[in-house]
PDB file of C-alpha atoms in Angstrom:
ATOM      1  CA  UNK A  15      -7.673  11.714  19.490  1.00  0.00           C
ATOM      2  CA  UNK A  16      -8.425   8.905  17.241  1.00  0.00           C
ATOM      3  CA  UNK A  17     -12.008   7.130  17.594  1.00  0.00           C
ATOM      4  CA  UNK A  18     -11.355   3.951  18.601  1.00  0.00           C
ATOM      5  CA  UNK A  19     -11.892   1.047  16.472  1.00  0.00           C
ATOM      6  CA  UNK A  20     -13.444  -1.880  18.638  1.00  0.00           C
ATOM      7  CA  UNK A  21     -13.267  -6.039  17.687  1.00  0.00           C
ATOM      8  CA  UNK A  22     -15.176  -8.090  19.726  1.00  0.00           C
ATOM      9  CA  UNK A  23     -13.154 -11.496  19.884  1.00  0.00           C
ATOM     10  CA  UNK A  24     -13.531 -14.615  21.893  1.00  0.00           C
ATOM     11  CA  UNK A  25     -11.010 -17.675  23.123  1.00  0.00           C
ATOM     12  CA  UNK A  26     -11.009 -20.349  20.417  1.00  0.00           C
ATOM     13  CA  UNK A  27     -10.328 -24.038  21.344  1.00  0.00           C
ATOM     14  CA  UNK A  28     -11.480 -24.968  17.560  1.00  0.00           C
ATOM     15  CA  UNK A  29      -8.204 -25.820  15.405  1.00  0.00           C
ATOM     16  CA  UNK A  30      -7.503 -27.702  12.493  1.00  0.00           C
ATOM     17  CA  UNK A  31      -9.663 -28.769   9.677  1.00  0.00           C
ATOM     18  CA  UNK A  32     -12.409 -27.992  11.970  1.00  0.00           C
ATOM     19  CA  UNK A  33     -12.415 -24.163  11.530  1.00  0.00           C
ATOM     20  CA  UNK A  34     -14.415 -24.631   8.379  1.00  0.00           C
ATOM     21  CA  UNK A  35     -17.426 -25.352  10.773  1.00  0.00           C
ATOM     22  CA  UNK A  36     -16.608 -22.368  12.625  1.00  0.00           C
ATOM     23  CA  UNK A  37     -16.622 -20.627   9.059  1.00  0.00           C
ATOM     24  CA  UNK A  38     -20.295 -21.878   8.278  1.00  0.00           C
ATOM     25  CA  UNK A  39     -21.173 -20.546  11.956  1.00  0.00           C
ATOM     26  CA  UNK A  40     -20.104 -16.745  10.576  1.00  0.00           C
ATOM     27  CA  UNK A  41     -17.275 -16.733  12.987  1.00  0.00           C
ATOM     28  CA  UNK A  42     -13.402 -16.174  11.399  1.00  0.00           C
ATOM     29  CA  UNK A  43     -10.440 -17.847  12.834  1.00  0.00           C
ATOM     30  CA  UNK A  44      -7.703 -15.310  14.469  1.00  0.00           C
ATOM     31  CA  UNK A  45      -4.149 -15.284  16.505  1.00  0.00           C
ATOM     32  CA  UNK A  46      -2.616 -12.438  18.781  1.00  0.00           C
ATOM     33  CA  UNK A  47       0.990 -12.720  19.126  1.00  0.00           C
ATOM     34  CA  UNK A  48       3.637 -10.373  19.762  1.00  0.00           C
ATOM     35  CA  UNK A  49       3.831  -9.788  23.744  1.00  0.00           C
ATOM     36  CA  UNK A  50       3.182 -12.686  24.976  1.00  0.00           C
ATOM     37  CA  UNK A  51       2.798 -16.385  23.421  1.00  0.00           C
ATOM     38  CA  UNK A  52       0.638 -16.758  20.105  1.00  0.00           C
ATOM     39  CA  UNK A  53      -3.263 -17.003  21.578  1.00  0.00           C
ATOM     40  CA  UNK A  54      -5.779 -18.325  19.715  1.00  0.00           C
ATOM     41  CA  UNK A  55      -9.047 -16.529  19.094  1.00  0.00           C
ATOM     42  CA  UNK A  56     -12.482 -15.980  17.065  1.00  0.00           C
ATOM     43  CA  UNK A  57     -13.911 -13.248  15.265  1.00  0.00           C
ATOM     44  CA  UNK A  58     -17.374 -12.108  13.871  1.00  0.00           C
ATOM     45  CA  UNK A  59     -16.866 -12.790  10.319  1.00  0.00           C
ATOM     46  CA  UNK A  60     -19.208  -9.842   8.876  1.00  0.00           C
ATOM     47  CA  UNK A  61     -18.288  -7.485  11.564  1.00  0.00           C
ATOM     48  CA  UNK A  62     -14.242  -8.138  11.135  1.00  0.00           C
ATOM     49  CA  UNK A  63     -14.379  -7.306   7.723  1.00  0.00           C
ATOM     50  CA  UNK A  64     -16.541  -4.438   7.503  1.00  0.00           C
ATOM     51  CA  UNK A  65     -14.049  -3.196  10.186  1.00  0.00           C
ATOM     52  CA  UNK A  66     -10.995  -3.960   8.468  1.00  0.00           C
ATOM     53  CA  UNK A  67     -12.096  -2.586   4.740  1.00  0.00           C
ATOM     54  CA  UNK A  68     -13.049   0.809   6.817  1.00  0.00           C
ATOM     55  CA  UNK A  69      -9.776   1.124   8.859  1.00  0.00           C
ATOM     56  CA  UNK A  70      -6.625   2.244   7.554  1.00  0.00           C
ATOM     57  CA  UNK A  71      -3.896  -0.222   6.871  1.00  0.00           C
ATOM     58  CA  UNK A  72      -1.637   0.730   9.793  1.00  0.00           C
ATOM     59  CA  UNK A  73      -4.048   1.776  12.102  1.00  0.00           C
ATOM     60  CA  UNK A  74      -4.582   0.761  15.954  1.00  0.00           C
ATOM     61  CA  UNK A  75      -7.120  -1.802  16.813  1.00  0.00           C
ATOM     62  CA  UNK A  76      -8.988  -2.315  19.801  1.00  0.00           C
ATOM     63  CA  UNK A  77      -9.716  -6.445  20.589  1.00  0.00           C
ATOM     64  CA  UNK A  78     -11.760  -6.862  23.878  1.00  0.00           C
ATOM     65  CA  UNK A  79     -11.605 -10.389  25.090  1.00  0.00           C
ATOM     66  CA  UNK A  80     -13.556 -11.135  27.645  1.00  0.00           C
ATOM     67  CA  UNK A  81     -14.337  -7.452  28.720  1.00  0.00           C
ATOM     68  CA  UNK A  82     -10.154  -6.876  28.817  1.00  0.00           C
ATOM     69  CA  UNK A  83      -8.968  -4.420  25.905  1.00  0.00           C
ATOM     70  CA  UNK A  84      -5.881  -5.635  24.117  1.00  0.00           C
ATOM     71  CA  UNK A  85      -4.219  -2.998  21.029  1.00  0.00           C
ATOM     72  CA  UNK A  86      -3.301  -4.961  18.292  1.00  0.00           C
ATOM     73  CA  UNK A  87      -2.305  -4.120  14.443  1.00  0.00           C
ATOM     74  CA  UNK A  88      -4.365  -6.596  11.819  1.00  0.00           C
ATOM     75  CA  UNK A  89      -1.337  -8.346   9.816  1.00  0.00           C
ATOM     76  CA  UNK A  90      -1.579 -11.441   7.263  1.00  0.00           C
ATOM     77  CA  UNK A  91      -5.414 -11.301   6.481  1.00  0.00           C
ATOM     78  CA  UNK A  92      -6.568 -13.945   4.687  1.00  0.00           C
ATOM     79  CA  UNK A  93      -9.575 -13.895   2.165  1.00  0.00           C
ATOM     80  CA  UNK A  94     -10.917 -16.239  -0.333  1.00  0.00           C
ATOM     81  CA  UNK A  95      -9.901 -15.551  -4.129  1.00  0.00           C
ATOM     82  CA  UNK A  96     -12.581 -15.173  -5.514  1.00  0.00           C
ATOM     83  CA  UNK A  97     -15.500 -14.335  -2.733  1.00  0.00           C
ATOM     84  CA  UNK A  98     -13.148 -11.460  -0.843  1.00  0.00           C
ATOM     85  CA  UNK A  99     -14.626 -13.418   2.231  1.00  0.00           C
ATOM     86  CA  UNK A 100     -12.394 -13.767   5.382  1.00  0.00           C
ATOM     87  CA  UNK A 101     -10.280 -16.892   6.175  1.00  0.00           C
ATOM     88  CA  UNK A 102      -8.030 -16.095   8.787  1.00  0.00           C
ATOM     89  CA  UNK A 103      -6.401 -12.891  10.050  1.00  0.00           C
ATOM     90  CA  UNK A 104      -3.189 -12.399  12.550  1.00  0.00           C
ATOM     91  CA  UNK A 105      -3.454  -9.715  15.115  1.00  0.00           C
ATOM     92  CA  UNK A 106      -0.006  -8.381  16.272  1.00  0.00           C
ATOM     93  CA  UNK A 107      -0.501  -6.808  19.655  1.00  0.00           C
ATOM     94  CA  UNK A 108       1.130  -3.416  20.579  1.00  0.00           C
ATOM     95  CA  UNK A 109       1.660  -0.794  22.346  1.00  0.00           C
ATOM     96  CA  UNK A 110       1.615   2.716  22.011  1.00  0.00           C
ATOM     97  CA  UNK A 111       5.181   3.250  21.793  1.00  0.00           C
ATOM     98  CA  UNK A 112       6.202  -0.315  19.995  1.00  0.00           C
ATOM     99  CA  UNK A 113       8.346   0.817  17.160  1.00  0.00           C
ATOM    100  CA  UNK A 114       6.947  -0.656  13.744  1.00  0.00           C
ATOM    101  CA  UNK A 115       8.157  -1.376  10.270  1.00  0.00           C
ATOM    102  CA  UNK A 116       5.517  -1.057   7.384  1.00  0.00           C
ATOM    103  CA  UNK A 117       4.866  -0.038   4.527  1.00  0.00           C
ATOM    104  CA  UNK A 118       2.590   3.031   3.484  1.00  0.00           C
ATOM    105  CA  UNK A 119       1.281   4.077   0.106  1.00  0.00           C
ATOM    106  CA  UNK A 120       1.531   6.973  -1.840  1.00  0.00           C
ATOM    107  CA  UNK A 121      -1.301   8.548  -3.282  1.00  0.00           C
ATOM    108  CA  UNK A 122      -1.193  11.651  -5.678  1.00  0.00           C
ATOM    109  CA  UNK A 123      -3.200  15.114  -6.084  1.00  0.00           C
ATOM    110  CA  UNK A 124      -3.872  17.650  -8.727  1.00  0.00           C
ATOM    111  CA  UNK A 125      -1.871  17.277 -12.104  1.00  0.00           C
ATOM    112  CA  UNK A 126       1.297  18.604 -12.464  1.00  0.00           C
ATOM    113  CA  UNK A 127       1.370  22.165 -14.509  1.00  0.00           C
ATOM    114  CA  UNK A 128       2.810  21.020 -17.858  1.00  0.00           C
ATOM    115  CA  UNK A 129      -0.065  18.655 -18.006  1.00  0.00           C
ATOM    116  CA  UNK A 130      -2.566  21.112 -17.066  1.00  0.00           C
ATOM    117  CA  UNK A 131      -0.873  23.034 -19.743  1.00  0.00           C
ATOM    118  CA  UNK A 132      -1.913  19.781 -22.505  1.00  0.00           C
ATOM    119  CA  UNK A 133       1.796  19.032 -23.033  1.00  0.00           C
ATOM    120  CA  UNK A 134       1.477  15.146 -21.957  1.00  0.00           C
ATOM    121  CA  UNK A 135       0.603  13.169 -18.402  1.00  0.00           C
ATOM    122  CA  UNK A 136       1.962  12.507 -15.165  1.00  0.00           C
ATOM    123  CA  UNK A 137       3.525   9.046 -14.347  1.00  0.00           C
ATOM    124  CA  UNK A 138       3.557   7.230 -10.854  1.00  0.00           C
ATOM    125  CA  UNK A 139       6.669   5.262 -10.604  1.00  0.00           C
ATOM    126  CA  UNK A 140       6.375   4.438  -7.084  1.00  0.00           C
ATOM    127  CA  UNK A 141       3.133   3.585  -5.167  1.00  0.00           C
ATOM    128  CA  UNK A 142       4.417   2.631  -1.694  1.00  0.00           C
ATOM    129  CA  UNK A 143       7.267   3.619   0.907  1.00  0.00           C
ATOM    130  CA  UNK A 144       9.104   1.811   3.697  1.00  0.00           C
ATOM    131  CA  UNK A 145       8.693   3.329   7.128  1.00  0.00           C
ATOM    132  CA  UNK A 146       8.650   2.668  10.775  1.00  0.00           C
ATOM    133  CA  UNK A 147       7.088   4.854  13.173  1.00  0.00           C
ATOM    134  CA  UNK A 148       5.783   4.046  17.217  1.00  0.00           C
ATOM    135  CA  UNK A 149       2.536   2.313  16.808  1.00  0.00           C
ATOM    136  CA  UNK A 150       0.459   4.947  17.490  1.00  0.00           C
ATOM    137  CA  UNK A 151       2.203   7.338  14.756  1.00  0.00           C
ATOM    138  CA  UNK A 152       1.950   4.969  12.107  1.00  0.00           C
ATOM    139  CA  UNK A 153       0.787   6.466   8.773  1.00  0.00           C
ATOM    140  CA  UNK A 154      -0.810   4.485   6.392  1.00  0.00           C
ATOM    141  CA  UNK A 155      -0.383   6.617   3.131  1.00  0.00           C
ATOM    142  CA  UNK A 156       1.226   9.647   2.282  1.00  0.00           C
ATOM    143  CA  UNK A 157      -0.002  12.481  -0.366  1.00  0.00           C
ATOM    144  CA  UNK A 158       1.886  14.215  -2.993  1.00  0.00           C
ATOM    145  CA  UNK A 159       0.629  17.023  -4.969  1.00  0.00           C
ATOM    146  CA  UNK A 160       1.661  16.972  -8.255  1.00  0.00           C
ATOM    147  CA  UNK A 161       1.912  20.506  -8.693  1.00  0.00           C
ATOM    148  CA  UNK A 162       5.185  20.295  -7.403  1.00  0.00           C
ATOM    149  CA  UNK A 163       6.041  19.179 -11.079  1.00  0.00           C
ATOM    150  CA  UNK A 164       6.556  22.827 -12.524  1.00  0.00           C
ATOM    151  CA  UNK A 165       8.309  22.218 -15.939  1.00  0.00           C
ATOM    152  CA  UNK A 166       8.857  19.159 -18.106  1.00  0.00           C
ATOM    153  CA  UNK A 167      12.015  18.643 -16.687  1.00  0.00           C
ATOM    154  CA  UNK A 168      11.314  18.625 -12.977  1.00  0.00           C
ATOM    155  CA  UNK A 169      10.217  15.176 -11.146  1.00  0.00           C
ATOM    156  CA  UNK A 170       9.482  13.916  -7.801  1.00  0.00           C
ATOM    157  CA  UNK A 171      11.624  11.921  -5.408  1.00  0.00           C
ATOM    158  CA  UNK A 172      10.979   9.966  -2.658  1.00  0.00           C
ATOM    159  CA  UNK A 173      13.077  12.988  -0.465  1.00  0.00           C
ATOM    160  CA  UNK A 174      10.240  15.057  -1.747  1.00  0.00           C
ATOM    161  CA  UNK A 175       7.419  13.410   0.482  1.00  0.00           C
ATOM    162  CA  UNK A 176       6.076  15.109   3.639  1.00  0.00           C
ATOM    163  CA  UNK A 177       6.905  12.550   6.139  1.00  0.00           C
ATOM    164  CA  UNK A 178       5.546  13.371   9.578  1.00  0.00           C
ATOM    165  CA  UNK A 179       7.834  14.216  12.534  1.00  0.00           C
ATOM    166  CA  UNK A 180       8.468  10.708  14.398  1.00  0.00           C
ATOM    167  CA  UNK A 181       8.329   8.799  11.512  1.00  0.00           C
ATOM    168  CA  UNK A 182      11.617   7.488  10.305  1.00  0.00           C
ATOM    169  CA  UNK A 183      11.577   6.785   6.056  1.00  0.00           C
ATOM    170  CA  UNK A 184      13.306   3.652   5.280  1.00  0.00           C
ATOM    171  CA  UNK A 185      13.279   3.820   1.395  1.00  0.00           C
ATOM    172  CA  UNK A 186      15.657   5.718  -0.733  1.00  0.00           C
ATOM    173  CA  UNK A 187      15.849   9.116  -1.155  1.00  0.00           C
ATOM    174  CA  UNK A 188      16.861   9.115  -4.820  1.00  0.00           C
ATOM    175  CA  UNK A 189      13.905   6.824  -5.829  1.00  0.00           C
ATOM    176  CA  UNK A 190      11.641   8.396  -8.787  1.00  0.00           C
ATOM    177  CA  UNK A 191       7.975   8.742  -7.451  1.00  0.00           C
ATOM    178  CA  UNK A 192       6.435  10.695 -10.630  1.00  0.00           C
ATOM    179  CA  UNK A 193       7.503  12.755 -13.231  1.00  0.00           C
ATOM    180  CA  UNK A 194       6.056  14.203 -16.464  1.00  0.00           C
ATOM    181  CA  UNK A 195       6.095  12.574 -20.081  1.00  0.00           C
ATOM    182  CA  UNK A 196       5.640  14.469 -23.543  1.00  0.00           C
ATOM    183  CA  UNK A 197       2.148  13.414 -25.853  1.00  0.00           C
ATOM    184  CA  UNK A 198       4.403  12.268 -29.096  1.00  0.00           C
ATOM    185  CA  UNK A 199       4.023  14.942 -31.850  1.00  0.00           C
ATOM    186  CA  UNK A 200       2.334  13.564 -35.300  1.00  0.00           C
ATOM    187  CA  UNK A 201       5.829  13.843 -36.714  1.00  0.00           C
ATOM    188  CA  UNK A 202       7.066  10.823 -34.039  1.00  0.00           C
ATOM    189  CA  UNK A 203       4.102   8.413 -34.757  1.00  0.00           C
ATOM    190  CA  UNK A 204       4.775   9.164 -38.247  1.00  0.00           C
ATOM    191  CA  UNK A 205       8.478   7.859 -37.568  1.00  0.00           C
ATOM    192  CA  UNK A 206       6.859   4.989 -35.215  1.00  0.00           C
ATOM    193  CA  UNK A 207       5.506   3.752 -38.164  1.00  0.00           C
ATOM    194  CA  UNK A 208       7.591   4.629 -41.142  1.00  0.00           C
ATOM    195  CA  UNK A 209       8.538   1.121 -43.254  1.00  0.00           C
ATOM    196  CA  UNK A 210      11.467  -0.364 -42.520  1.00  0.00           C
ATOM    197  CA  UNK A 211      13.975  -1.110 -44.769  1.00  0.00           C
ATOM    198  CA  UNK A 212      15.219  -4.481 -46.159  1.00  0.00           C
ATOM    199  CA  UNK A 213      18.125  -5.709 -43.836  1.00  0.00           C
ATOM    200  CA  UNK A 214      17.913  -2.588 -41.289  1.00  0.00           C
ATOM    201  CA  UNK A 215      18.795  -3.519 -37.919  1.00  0.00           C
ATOM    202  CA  UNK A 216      15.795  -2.256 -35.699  1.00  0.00           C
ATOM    203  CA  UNK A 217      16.611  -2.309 -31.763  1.00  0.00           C
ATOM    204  CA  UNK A 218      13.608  -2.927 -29.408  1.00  0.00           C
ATOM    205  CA  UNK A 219      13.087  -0.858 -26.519  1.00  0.00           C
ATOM    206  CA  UNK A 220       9.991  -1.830 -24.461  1.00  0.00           C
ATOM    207  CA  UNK A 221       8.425   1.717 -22.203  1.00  0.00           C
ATOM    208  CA  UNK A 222       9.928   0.405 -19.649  1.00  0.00           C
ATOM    209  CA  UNK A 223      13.223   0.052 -20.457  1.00  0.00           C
ATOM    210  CA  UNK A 224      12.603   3.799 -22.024  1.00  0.00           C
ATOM    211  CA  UNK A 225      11.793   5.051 -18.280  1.00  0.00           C
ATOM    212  CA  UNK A 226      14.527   3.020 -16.820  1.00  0.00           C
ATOM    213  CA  UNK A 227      16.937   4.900 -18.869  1.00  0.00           C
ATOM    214  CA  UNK A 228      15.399   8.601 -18.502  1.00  0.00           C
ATOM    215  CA  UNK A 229      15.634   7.856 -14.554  1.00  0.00           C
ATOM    216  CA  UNK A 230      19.246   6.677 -15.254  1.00  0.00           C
ATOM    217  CA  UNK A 231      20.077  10.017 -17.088  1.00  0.00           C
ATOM    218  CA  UNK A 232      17.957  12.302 -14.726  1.00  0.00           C
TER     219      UNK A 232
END
């Protein structure tokens, strides 16, 4: 079982333009809503966000108000551009089996054999996945090993990922997550550059186009 991961919190009757007081005071202004009307509250600003950059996106949060423990998912934080520091952050209160749409990211291991090989690198197309899961079977990121990736030709799809029993995927199947590209040969960048010729009609293709059409064909 999870440890859990405890907010201390507080009623807040402070609202408006006067939360930046309550900003100078170290404190962070906060809402719960999702079971019962939207409640207002107030968080330790240094202690929130230690919390929050620790925790995983999706995971389950503990706010005790007034010695009663309330679950809750942290949704909509707000931070200042260009300190990081908290501004606001929405709690959405849960329980364990509230069914919840997120998203979770995909992270990759290893390098796929053709590059171990020196042929070329690996390219991430896709960095996060639609799900929705019970709240306490939430993932927050899912790995792929990009060994999988056995030849030049082969590539990973979204129907590839291990997704955990109870969690339903919401994102396609078909959808490229990595695959492998070729180092050009001296003989292309030769080509790349080559001259060209007076009134020779040159069509632009920008890398992503490129990879937009190798999904297409794949």
């Amino acid at each position: 079982m999870a440890d859990e991961i405890l907010i201390e919190a507080a009623p807040r009757t402070v609202i408006g333009k006067q939360v930046k007081q309550l900003r100078r005071e170290g404190l962070v202004p906060a809402v719960i809503y999702g079971q019962n009307e939207p409640e207002s509250i107030q968080v330790d600003s240094l202690k929130t966000y230690l919390t929050l950059r620790d925790a995983d996106a999706n995971a389950i949060l503990t706010l005790e108000i007034n010695g009663k423990k309330r679950s809750v998912l942290a949704r909509n934080i707000q931070r200042h551009l260009t300190r990081g520091d908290l501004l606001h952050v929405d709690f959405m209160e849960v329980s364990k089996d509230t069914m919840i749409r997120a998203e979770a990211a995909i992270h990759t291991r290893g390098k796929s054999i053709p590059e171990q090989d020196g042929l070329g690198n690996t390219s991430q197309l896709l960095f996060n996945i639609e799900i929705e899961a019970p709240a306490d079977q939430l993932i927050s990121e899912v790995v792929v090993d990009l060994e999988q990736i056995k030849t030049p030709d082969d590539v990973i799809l979204v129907s590839d990922l291990e997704i955990p029993d109870g969690v339903q995927l919401h994102t396609q199947g078909d959808l490229l997550v990595a695959k492998f590209d070729y180092h050009r040969t001296a003989e292309e960048l030769e080509d790349l550059e080559a001259p060209i010729e007076e009134g020779e009609e040159v069509e632009v293709v920008t890398e992503r186009e490129e990879e937009e059409a190798e999904a297409e064909e794949e």
